[in-house]
Backbone as ProteinMPNN parsed JSONL, in Angstrom:
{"seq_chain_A": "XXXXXXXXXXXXXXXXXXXXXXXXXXXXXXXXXXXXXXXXXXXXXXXXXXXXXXXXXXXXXXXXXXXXXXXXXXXXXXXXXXXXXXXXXXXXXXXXXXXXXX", "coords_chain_A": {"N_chain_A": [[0.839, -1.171, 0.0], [0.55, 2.298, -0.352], [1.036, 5.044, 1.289], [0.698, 8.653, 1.643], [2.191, 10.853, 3.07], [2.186, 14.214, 4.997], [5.419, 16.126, 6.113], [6.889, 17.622, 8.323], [9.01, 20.379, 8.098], [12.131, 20.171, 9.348], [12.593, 17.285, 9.88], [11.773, 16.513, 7.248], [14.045, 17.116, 5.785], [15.902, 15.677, 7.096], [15.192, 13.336, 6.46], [15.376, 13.322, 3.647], [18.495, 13.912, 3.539], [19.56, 11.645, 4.488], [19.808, 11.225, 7.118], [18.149, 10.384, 8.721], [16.39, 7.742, 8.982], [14.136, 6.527, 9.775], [10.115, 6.688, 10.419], [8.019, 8.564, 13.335], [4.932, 8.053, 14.074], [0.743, 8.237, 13.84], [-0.963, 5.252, 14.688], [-2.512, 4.735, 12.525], [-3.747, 4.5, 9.963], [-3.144, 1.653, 9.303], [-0.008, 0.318, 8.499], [2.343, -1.444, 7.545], [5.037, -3.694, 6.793], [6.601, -3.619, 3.722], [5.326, -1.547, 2.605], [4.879, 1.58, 0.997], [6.309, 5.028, 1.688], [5.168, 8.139, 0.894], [6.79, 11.277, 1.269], [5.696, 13.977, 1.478], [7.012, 17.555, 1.505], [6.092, 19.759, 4.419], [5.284, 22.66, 6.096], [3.908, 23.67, 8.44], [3.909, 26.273, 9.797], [3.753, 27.838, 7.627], [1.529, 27.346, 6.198], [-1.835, 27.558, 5.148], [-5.447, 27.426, 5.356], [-7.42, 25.878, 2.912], [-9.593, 27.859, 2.342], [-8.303, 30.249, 2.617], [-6.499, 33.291, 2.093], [-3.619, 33.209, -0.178], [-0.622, 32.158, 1.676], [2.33, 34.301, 1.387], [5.211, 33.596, -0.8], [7.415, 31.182, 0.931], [10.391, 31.978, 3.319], [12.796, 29.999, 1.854], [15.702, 28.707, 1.173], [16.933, 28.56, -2.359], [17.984, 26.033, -3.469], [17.047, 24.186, -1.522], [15.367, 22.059, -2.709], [12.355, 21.326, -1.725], [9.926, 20.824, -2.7], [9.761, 17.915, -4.341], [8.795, 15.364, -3.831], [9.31, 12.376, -1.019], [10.198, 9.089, -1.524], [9.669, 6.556, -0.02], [10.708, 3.063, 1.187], [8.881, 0.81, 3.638], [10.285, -1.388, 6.055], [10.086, -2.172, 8.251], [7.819, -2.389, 10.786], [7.161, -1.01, 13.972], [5.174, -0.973, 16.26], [3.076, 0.544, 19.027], [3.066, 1.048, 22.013], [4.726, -1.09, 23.526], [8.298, -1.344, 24.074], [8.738, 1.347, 24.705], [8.054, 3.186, 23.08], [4.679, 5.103, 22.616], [1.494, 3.904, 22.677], [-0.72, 3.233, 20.257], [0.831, 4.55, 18.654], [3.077, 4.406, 15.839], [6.75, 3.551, 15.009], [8.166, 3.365, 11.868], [10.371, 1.698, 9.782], [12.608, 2.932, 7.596], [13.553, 2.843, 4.349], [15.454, 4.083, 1.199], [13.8, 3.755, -1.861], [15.668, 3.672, -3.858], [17.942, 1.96, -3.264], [16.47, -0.166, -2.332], [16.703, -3.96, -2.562], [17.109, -5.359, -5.358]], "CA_chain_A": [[0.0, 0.0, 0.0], [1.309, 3.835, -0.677], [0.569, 6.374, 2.136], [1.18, 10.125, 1.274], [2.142, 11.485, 4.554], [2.909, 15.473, 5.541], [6.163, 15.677, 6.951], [7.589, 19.199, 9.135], [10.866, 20.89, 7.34], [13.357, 19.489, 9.961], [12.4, 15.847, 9.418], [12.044, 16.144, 5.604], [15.476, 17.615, 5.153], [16.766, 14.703, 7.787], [15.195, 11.802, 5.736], [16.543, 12.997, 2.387], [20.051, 13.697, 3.749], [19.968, 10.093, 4.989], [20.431, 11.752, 8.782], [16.864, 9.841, 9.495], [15.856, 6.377, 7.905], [12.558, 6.358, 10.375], [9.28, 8.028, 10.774], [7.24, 8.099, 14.145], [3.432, 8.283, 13.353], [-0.209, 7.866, 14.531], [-1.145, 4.405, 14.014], [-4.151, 5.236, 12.134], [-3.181, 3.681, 8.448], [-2.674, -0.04, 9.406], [0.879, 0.402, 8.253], [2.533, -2.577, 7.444], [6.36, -3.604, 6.45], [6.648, -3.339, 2.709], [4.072, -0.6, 2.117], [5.498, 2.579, 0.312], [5.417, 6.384, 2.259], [5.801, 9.68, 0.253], [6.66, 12.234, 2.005], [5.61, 15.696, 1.63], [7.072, 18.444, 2.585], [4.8, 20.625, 4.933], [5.769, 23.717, 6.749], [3.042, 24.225, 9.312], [4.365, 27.862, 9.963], [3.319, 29.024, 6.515], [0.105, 26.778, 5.462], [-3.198, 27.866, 5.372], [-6.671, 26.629, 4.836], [-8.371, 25.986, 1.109], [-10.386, 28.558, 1.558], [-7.862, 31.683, 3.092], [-6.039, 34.127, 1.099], [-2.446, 32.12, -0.038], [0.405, 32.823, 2.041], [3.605, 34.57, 0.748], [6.46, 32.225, -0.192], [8.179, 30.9, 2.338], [11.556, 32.184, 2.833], [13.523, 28.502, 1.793], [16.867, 28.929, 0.086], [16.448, 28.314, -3.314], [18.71, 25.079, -3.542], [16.331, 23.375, -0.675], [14.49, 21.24, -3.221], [11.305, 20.855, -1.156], [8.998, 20.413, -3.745], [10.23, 16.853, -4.953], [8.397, 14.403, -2.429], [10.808, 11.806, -0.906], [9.826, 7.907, -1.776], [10.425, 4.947, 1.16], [10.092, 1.588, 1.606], [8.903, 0.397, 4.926], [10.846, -2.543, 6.378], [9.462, -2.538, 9.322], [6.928, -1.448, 11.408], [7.54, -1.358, 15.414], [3.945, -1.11, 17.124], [3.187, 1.052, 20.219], [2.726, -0.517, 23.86], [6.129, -1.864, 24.163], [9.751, -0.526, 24.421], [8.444, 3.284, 25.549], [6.575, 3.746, 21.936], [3.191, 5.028, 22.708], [0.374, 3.363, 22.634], [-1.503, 4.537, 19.474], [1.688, 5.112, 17.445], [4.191, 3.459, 15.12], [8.252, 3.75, 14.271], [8.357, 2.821, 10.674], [12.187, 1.752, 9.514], [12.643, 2.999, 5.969], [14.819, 2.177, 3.021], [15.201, 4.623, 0.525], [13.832, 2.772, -2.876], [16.902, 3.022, -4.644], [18.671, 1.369, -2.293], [16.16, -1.573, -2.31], [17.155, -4.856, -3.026], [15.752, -5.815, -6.389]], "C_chain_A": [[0.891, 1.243, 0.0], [0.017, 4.697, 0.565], [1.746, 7.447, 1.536], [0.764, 11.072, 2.794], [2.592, 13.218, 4.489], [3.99, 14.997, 6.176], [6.869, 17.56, 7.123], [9.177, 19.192, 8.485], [11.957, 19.999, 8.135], [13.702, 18.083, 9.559], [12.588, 15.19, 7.887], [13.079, 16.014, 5.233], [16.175, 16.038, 6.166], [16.66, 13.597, 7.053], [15.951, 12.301, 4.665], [17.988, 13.297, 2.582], [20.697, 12.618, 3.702], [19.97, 10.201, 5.89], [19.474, 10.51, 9.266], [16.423, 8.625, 8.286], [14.352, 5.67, 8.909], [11.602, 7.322, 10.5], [8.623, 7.332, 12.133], [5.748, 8.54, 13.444], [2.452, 7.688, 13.97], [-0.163, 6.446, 13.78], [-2.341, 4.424, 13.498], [-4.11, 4.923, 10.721], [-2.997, 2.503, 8.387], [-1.453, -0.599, 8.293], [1.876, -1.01, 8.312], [4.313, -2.949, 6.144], [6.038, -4.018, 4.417], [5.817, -2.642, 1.925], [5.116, 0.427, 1.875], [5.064, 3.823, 0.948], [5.715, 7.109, 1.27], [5.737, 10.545, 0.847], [6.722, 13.116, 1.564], [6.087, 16.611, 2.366], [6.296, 19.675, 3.461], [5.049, 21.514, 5.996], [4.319, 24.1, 7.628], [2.971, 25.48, 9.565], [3.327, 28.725, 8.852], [1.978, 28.391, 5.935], [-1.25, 27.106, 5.716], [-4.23, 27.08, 4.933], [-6.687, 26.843, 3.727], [-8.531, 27.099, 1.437], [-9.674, 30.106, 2.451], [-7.484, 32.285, 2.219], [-4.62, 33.175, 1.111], [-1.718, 32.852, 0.312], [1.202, 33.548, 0.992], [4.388, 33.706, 0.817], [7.447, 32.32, 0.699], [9.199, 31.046, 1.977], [12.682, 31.194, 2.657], [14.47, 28.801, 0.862], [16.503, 27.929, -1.319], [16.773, 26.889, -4.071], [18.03, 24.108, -2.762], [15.119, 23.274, -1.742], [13.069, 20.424, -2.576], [9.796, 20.482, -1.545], [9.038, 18.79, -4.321], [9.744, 16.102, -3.472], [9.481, 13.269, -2.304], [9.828, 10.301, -0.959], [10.36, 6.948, -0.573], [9.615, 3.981, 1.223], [10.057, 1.466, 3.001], [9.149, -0.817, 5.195], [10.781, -3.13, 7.57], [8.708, -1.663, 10.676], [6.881, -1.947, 13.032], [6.02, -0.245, 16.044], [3.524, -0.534, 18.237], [3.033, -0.244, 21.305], [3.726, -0.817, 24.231], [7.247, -0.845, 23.561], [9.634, 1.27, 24.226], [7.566, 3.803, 24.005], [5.433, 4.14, 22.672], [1.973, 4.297, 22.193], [0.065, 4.212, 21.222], [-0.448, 4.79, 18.495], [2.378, 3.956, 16.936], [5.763, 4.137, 15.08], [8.193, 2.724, 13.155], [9.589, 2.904, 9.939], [11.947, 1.705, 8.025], [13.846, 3.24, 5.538], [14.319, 3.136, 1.894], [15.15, 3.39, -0.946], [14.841, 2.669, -4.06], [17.702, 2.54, -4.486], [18.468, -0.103, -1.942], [16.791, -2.456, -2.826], [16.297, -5.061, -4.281], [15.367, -6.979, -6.518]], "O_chain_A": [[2.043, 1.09, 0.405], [-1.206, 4.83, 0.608], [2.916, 7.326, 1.174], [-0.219, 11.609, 3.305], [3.549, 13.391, 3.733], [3.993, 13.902, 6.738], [7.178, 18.375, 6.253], [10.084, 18.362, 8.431], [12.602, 19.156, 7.511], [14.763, 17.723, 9.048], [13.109, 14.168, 7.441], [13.408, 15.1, 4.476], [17.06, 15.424, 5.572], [17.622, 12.853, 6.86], [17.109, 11.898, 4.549], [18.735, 12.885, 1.695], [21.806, 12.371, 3.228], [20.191, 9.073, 6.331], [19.91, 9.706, 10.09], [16.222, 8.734, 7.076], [13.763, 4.608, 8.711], [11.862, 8.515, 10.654], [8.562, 6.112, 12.288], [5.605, 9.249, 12.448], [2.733, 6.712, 14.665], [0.385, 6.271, 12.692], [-3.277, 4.056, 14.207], [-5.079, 5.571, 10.325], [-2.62, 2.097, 7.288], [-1.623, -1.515, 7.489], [2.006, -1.511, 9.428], [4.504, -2.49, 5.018], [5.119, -4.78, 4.118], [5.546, -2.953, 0.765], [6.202, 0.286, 2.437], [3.857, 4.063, 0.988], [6.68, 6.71, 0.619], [4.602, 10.897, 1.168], [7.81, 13.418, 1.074], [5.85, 16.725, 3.568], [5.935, 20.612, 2.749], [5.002, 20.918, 7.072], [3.711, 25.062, 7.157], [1.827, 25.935, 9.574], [2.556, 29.674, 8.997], [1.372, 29.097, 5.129], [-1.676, 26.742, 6.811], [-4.022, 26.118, 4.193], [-6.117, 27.83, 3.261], [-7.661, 27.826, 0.957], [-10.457, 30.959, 2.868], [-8.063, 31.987, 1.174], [-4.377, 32.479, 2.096], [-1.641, 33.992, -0.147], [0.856, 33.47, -0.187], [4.598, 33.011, 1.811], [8.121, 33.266, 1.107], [9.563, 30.673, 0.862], [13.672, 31.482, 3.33], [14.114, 29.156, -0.262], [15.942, 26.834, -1.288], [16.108, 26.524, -5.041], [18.275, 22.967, -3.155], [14.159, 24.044, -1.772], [12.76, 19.26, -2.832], [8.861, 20.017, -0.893], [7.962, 18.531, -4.86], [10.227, 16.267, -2.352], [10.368, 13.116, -3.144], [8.718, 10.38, -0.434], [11.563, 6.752, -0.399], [8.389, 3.889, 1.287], [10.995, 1.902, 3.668], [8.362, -1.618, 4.69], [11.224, -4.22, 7.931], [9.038, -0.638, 11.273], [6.602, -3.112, 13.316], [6.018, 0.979, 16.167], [3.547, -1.511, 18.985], [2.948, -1.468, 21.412], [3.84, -0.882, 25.455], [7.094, 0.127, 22.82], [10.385, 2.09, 23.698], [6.654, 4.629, 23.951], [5.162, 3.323, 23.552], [1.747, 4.334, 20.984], [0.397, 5.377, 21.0], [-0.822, 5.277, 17.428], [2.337, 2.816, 17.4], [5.813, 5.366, 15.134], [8.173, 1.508, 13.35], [9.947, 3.983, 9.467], [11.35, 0.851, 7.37], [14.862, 3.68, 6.077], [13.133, 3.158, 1.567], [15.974, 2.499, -1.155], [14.843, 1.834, -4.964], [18.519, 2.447, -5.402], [19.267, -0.955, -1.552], [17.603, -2.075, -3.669], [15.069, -4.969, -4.3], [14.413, -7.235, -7.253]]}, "name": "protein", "num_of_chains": 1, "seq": "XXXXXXXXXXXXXXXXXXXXXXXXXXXXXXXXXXXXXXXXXXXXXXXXXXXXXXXXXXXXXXXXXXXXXXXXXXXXXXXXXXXXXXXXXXXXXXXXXXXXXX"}
């Protein structure tokens, strides 16, 4: 399955560096190890509703490619309740897909 998740500037820029090869997340998707995320990037700061007037662009150096969503494989999905996870959430271990095994 393909989820198209939001993901906050810090985090985005950490997965495509490589810094971050996990996401935490509600468990509310029945998320499951070889399902596909895309992540969006999503600046909470500057987003508004459909129906407001559209912000001004955000001031993002022009080289921060944040437009280009980031592709992962999930390889495994670690379950709240146990080892201090929350209840209610997931850690999903991702593999960038060019990296997959073919």
């Amino acid at each position: 399955m393909r989820h198209f998740l939001k993901t906050h500037p810090a985090m985005f820029r950490a997965v495509r560096d490589g810094r971050k090869n996990f996401e935490v997340r509600k468990d509310d998707r029945a998320f499951q190890a070889g399902d596909t995320v895309v992540l969006n990037f999503h600046d909470p700061e500057t987003s508004v509703s459909p129906w407001a007037q559209p912000a001004p662009p955000a001031p993002y150096d022009s080289k921060d490619d944040i437009h280009t969503p980031l592709t992962r494989k999930v390889t495994f999905v670690l379950r709240g309740g146990q080892y201090g996870v929350e209840p209610g959430y997931v850690v999903l271990a991702l593999e960038n897909v060019t990296d997959a095994p073919k």
